[in-house]
Amino acid sequence: MIEQPRMVKICDVVEESPGVKTFFFKSDLDFVPGQYIMVWIPLIDEKPFTISYIQKDIVGISVLKRGVFTHALHKKKAGDLIGIRGPYGKGFNLQANSNSCVVGGGIGMASLTTLVDRLTDATIIQGARTVSEIIYRKRFPGMKLCTEDGTAGFKGTTVDFLMELLNTQTYSKIYTCGPEKMMYKIVDLAKKQQIECEVSLDRYMKCGFGICGQCDCSGQRVCIDGPVFNTTELNKMEDFGKIDILKTGERVNIHNR
Amino acid sequence: MTSVDLSIQLCNLTLRNPTILASGILGTTKALLKRVAGNGAGAVTIKSVSREPREGHKNPTVITFEGGMLNAVGYSNPGVDAAAREFSCLQEVNAPVIASVIGTQKEDFARVVEGLSGAKFSAIEIPLSCPHTPGFGLLAGQGTPEATFAITSEVRKITQLPIFVKLSPNIPEICTIAKAAEDAGANAITAVNSMGPGMVINIEAKKPVLDFKVGGVTGDALRPIAVRCVFDLYKAVKIPIIGVGGISTGRHAIEMMMAGASAVGIGTGVYYRGIEVFKKVCEEMAQWMEENGFDKVNKIIGAVHD
């Protein structure tokens, strides 16, 4: 396997919300939900994104406009080329009839979409700051919504919502992706009810195949040992929910970021 | 397992086996060093530390090709103060830890070594040979006998720890540079750093793949060159040599030691065979030694010169 980007042609661009676009391209990627690809824009940068759509040989990634790279990506149109390499990492452990709950926060929802596609009867929860940031509403009609300002669904965080939900409902598994503080609270909540969690972590990445050490989280390489970790693994990862790692490699308090 | 003795003496250090995690691979945090040591490395090297924090080059920084790997990470590191905090309590790492120290001026090297002096490092490595970071190594003219002598002497003044000087395979007179290091008080030579730089172009994008355009070449393509450098150095200097370049199997390690290496660095091998590469290489070395009538690994060192 040669770890180099191959160029693919964007065939469609769909606006999911004012800040999020999905870019579709043709590719024969063989991947497990939760895995990611490195996306390259020549002369700009390369960043990891999870696959958010897969229909036969058409693959999509959903991208929140945030920094220099994602601004450049948002300018791309159908017909433009981007480089991709991967898929990389360890994805979710799928249990089709597992009575699962899936909790996405912000753009973290994108990492969970292909998982939701393969689960039956999962409860899907999406949290956002406000209604305009909600994505995939048509795609997952039964999705429970939480907004911090109450403009859609439950007023409050996904953690508050889940806490109430767990009074009347139980699950054998919770899958989550979103801000790490949110995921930390969900794992904590789930532990009290003996529900196993799988979370998808985000760290600044370089190589993607486990050699540079940039994405360390307590000795686990998020790029290859993760990005998905389960409760048992997270119990041994002291940095989870507490420490992030800067581009320089400095470990810093996640709450100060 | 087997009854062969893989332990080696390197300067004043005793290593349980000759495999050393090479600098720049996984050595970003103490947690990762612990994990590599737990996977059998005889010693581990941290990712190089400079005075000030550095973000390094933009991505792509590391790619592979048919013959190995190409990287231009650009010495990202948190700077000496944060590194000193990260690498405190090194006794938690179950193997000697080597500090890799970089600088632009010779005074920078001294300042970093001083800054790390509170941590329990077992040796200092100074790479004067990076081919892809402006201000450092080859791009700062550190790969000459004069610069090597000057920088090594500066570091020698302020530390009692063994000093390893890491050299470039690019330079035909590698032995002259090694002798300059030895004369300045270096205790070992690490041979070699990545070669090149090289370039890989994506022909559809019509652009070099690495953001820095060029990067150091490591892995299989580097191995015969590294073996030749070590072979030459063994005859040229009296201090021990750590052979680095394309080692990912026990046979590779034995080949490098026969050329004259007292220990072997493993970097790109982590890509080829995972973090378990250290354990695998040791097992393969032990098996080969048993089959070929060697009871102690140190008897292999320089065997090709007999």
Short mmCIF file of N, CA and C in Angstrom, two decimals, chain A residues 1-7 38 40-48 68 81 83 85 204-207 209-221 225 239 245 247-251, chain B residues 24-29 31-32 35 47 53-55 57-66 69 73 76-78 82 85-86 200-202 204-205 207-209 211 213 267-268 270-271 275:
data_model
loop_
_atom_site.label_atom_id
_atom_site.label_comp_id
_atom_site.label_asym_id
_atom_site.label_seq_id
_atom_site.Cartn_x
_atom_site.Cartn_y
_atom_site.Cartn_z
N MET A 1 0.86 -1.20 0.00
CA MET A 1 0.00 0.00 0.00
C MET A 1 0.89 1.24 0.00
N ILE A 2 0.65 2.10 -0.94
CA ILE A 2 1.41 3.34 -1.00
C ILE A 2 0.55 4.48 -0.47
N GLU A 3 1.07 5.15 0.52
CA GLU A 3 0.29 6.19 1.19
C GLU A 3 0.52 7.54 0.52
N GLN A 4 -0.21 7.71 -0.60
CA GLN A 4 -0.13 8.98 -1.33
C GLN A 4 -1.53 9.34 -1.79
N PRO A 5 -1.84 10.64 -1.88
CA PRO A 5 -3.16 11.01 -2.35
C PRO A 5 -3.36 10.64 -3.82
N ARG A 6 -4.59 10.21 -4.14
CA ARG A 6 -4.97 10.02 -5.54
C ARG A 6 -6.05 11.06 -5.82
N MET A 7 -6.02 11.62 -7.02
CA MET A 7 -6.95 12.72 -7.32
C MET A 7 -8.31 12.16 -7.73
N MET A 38 -7.79 11.16 4.34
CA MET A 38 -7.06 12.43 4.33
C MET A 38 -7.38 13.12 3.01
N TRP A 40 -6.65 16.19 0.40
CA TRP A 40 -5.55 17.09 0.03
C TRP A 40 -6.01 18.12 -0.99
N ILE A 41 -5.72 19.37 -0.70
CA ILE A 41 -5.83 20.42 -1.73
C ILE A 41 -4.40 20.88 -1.98
N PRO A 42 -3.89 20.59 -3.19
CA PRO A 42 -2.50 20.95 -3.47
C PRO A 42 -2.20 22.41 -3.13
N LEU A 43 -1.05 22.62 -2.56
CA LEU A 43 -0.54 23.94 -2.16
C LEU A 43 -1.27 24.54 -0.96
N ILE A 44 -2.30 23.88 -0.46
CA ILE A 44 -3.04 24.43 0.69
C ILE A 44 -2.72 23.61 1.95
N ASP A 45 -3.19 22.37 2.02
CA ASP A 45 -3.01 21.56 3.22
C ASP A 45 -3.71 20.21 3.00
N GLU A 46 -3.67 19.39 4.00
CA GLU A 46 -4.33 18.08 3.96
C GLU A 46 -4.93 17.83 5.34
N LYS A 47 -6.19 17.39 5.39
CA LYS A 47 -6.90 17.22 6.67
C LYS A 47 -7.75 15.96 6.64
N PRO A 48 -8.00 15.39 7.83
CA PRO A 48 -8.85 14.19 7.89
C PRO A 48 -10.35 14.50 7.89
N VAL A 68 -8.60 27.83 7.16
CA VAL A 68 -8.08 28.11 5.81
C VAL A 68 -8.41 26.96 4.85
N LEU A 81 -10.79 18.89 -8.88
CA LEU A 81 -10.09 17.72 -8.32
C LEU A 81 -9.68 17.96 -6.87
N GLY A 83 -7.45 15.60 -3.69
CA GLY A 83 -6.70 14.37 -3.45
C GLY A 83 -7.25 13.66 -2.23
N ARG A 85 -6.48 10.09 0.38
CA ARG A 85 -5.78 8.84 0.69
C ARG A 85 -6.45 8.20 1.89
N TYR A 204 -5.34 16.72 15.86
CA TYR A 204 -4.59 17.16 14.68
C TYR A 204 -3.76 15.98 14.19
N MET A 205 -3.86 15.68 12.92
CA MET A 205 -3.18 14.50 12.37
C MET A 205 -2.20 14.89 11.28
N LYS A 206 -1.17 14.07 11.16
CA LYS A 206 -0.22 14.26 10.06
C LYS A 206 -0.19 13.03 9.16
N CYS A 207 0.49 11.97 9.60
CA CYS A 207 0.70 10.85 8.68
C CYS A 207 -0.58 10.07 8.40
N PHE A 209 -1.08 7.10 9.43
CA PHE A 209 -0.84 5.65 9.52
C PHE A 209 0.06 5.25 10.70
N GLY A 210 0.07 6.10 11.72
CA GLY A 210 0.61 5.63 13.00
C GLY A 210 2.09 5.75 13.22
N ILE A 211 2.76 6.65 12.52
CA ILE A 211 4.20 6.71 12.77
C ILE A 211 4.70 8.05 13.31
N CYS A 212 3.95 9.13 13.11
CA CYS A 212 4.52 10.43 13.47
C CYS A 212 4.28 10.81 14.93
N GLY A 213 3.28 10.25 15.56
CA GLY A 213 3.05 10.52 16.99
C GLY A 213 2.32 11.82 17.28
N GLN A 214 1.87 12.51 16.24
CA GLN A 214 1.23 13.81 16.42
C GLN A 214 -0.11 13.70 17.17
N CYS A 215 -0.86 12.61 16.94
CA CYS A 215 -2.24 12.55 17.44
C CYS A 215 -2.36 11.71 18.70
N ASP A 216 -1.29 11.66 19.48
CA ASP A 216 -1.31 10.86 20.71
C ASP A 216 -2.44 11.26 21.66
N CYS A 217 -3.07 10.25 22.25
CA CYS A 217 -3.98 10.47 23.37
C CYS A 217 -3.66 9.35 24.36
N SER A 218 -2.87 9.67 25.37
CA SER A 218 -2.46 8.70 26.39
C SER A 218 -1.82 7.44 25.80
N GLY A 219 -0.96 7.63 24.84
CA GLY A 219 -0.24 6.49 24.26
C GLY A 219 -1.01 5.80 23.14
N GLN A 220 -2.24 6.22 22.90
CA GLN A 220 -3.02 5.69 21.78
C GLN A 220 -2.89 6.67 20.61
N ARG A 221 -2.62 6.13 19.42
CA ARG A 221 -2.55 6.98 18.24
C ARG A 221 -3.96 7.10 17.67
N ASP A 225 -4.93 3.67 15.99
CA ASP A 225 -5.53 2.88 17.08
C ASP A 225 -7.00 3.28 17.22
N ASP A 239 -6.02 11.19 29.12
CA ASP A 239 -6.10 12.45 28.38
C ASP A 239 -7.49 12.69 27.78
N ILE A 245 -3.74 18.08 21.99
CA ILE A 245 -2.34 18.20 21.59
C ILE A 245 -2.24 19.18 20.42
N LYS A 247 -0.41 21.59 17.33
CA LYS A 247 0.41 21.26 16.16
C LYS A 247 1.88 21.09 16.54
N THR A 248 2.32 21.80 17.57
CA THR A 248 3.71 21.70 18.01
C THR A 248 3.97 20.38 18.75
N GLY A 249 2.90 19.69 19.12
CA GLY A 249 3.05 18.47 19.91
C GLY A 249 2.88 18.74 21.40
N GLU A 250 2.67 20.00 21.78
CA GLU A 250 2.49 20.30 23.20
C GLU A 250 1.12 19.81 23.68
N ARG A 251 1.13 19.13 24.81
CA ARG A 251 -0.13 18.67 25.41
C ARG A 251 -0.68 19.80 26.27
N GLY B 24 12.02 11.13 15.79
CA GLY B 24 11.05 11.63 14.81
C GLY B 24 9.88 10.69 14.61
N ILE B 25 10.00 9.47 15.12
CA ILE B 25 8.91 8.50 15.00
C ILE B 25 8.32 8.29 16.40
N LEU B 26 7.05 8.61 16.57
CA LEU B 26 6.31 8.34 17.81
C LEU B 26 6.86 8.98 19.09
N GLY B 27 7.97 9.68 19.02
CA GLY B 27 8.59 10.17 20.26
C GLY B 27 8.05 11.51 20.74
N THR B 28 6.78 11.78 20.49
CA THR B 28 6.22 13.08 20.84
C THR B 28 5.83 13.19 22.31
N THR B 29 5.41 12.09 22.90
CA THR B 29 4.94 12.13 24.29
C THR B 29 5.55 11.00 25.10
N ALA B 31 3.89 9.10 27.04
CA ALA B 31 2.99 7.94 26.94
C ALA B 31 3.37 7.05 25.75
N LEU B 32 3.72 7.67 24.64
CA LEU B 32 4.11 6.87 23.47
C LEU B 32 5.47 6.21 23.68
N ARG B 35 4.91 3.16 25.61
CA ARG B 35 4.31 2.11 24.79
C ARG B 35 5.36 1.44 23.90
N LYS B 47 11.24 12.85 19.88
CA LYS B 47 11.23 13.70 18.69
C LYS B 47 12.06 14.94 19.01
N PRO B 53 9.02 26.70 20.38
CA PRO B 53 8.05 25.77 19.77
C PRO B 53 8.02 25.93 18.25
N ARG B 54 7.76 24.84 17.55
CA ARG B 54 7.68 24.88 16.09
C ARG B 54 6.47 24.06 15.63
N GLU B 55 5.72 24.63 14.69
CA GLU B 55 4.56 23.88 14.16
C GLU B 55 4.96 22.97 13.01
N HIS B 57 6.12 21.89 9.04
CA HIS B 57 5.54 22.15 7.72
C HIS B 57 4.06 21.76 7.72
N LYS B 58 3.35 22.27 6.71
CA LYS B 58 1.95 21.88 6.55
C LYS B 58 1.86 20.47 5.95
N ASN B 59 0.69 19.86 6.04
CA ASN B 59 0.46 18.55 5.43
C ASN B 59 0.30 18.70 3.91
N PRO B 60 0.57 17.64 3.17
CA PRO B 60 1.12 16.35 3.58
C PRO B 60 2.58 16.47 4.04
N THR B 61 2.86 15.83 5.16
CA THR B 61 4.22 15.86 5.71
C THR B 61 4.89 14.49 5.63
N VAL B 62 4.08 13.44 5.56
CA VAL B 62 4.64 12.08 5.52
C VAL B 62 3.87 11.26 4.48
N ILE B 63 4.58 10.73 3.51
CA ILE B 63 3.95 9.85 2.51
C ILE B 63 4.88 8.66 2.28
N THR B 64 4.38 7.67 1.59
CA THR B 64 5.25 6.53 1.29
C THR B 64 5.31 6.32 -0.22
N PHE B 65 6.30 5.57 -0.64
CA PHE B 65 6.41 5.20 -2.07
C PHE B 65 6.94 3.77 -2.11
N GLU B 66 7.18 3.25 -3.29
CA GLU B 66 7.53 1.85 -3.43
C GLU B 66 8.77 1.47 -2.61
N MET B 69 9.74 5.70 2.55
CA MET B 69 8.93 6.82 3.03
C MET B 69 9.62 8.13 2.68
N VAL B 73 8.40 16.75 7.92
CA VAL B 73 7.59 17.18 9.05
C VAL B 73 8.02 18.58 9.47
N SER B 76 8.45 19.88 13.91
CA SER B 76 7.44 20.35 14.85
C SER B 76 7.82 19.84 16.23
N ASN B 77 7.78 20.71 17.21
CA ASN B 77 8.04 20.30 18.60
C ASN B 77 7.62 21.43 19.52
N PRO B 78 7.32 21.10 20.77
CA PRO B 78 6.74 22.12 21.67
C PRO B 78 7.75 23.09 22.26
N ALA B 82 8.33 23.22 27.32
CA ALA B 82 7.22 22.26 27.35
C ALA B 82 7.76 20.83 27.27
N ARG B 85 8.81 19.60 30.63
CA ARG B 85 7.65 19.17 31.43
C ARG B 85 7.14 17.80 30.98
N GLU B 86 7.02 17.65 29.65
CA GLU B 86 6.48 16.40 29.12
C GLU B 86 7.36 15.20 29.50
N VAL B 200 8.25 13.53 -4.67
CA VAL B 200 7.23 12.72 -5.34
C VAL B 200 6.20 13.69 -5.90
N ILE B 201 5.87 13.53 -7.17
CA ILE B 201 4.91 14.42 -7.83
C ILE B 201 3.63 13.66 -8.13
N ASN B 202 2.51 14.27 -7.82
CA ASN B 202 1.23 13.70 -8.25
C ASN B 202 0.98 14.22 -9.65
N GLU B 204 -1.53 13.89 -11.73
CA GLU B 204 -2.85 14.47 -12.06
C GLU B 204 -2.95 15.89 -11.51
N ALA B 205 -2.43 16.09 -10.30
CA ALA B 205 -2.45 17.42 -9.71
C ALA B 205 -1.35 18.30 -10.28
N LYS B 207 1.60 18.56 -9.16
CA LYS B 207 2.24 19.22 -8.02
C LYS B 207 3.00 18.19 -7.19
N PRO B 208 4.10 18.63 -6.55
CA PRO B 208 4.74 17.74 -5.57
C PRO B 208 3.74 17.43 -4.45
N VAL B 209 3.79 16.22 -3.93
CA VAL B 209 2.80 15.82 -2.92
C VAL B 209 3.10 16.45 -1.56
N ASP B 211 3.89 19.13 1.11
CA ASP B 211 3.66 20.57 1.08
C ASP B 211 4.98 21.33 0.97
N LYS B 213 7.36 20.29 -0.62
CA LYS B 213 7.81 19.82 -1.94
C LYS B 213 8.84 18.69 -1.85
N GLY B 267 12.85 3.24 12.60
CA GLY B 267 11.88 4.33 12.44
C GLY B 267 10.79 3.92 11.48
N THR B 268 11.11 3.97 10.20
CA THR B 268 10.14 3.59 9.17
C THR B 268 9.66 2.15 9.36
N VAL B 270 8.40 0.99 11.85
CA VAL B 270 7.11 1.05 12.54
C VAL B 270 5.98 1.09 11.52
N TYR B 271 6.24 1.73 10.39
CA TYR B 271 5.25 1.75 9.31
C TYR B 271 5.12 0.37 8.67
N ILE B 275 3.94 -1.06 15.63
CA ILE B 275 4.66 -0.69 16.85
C ILE B 275 5.36 -1.91 17.45
#
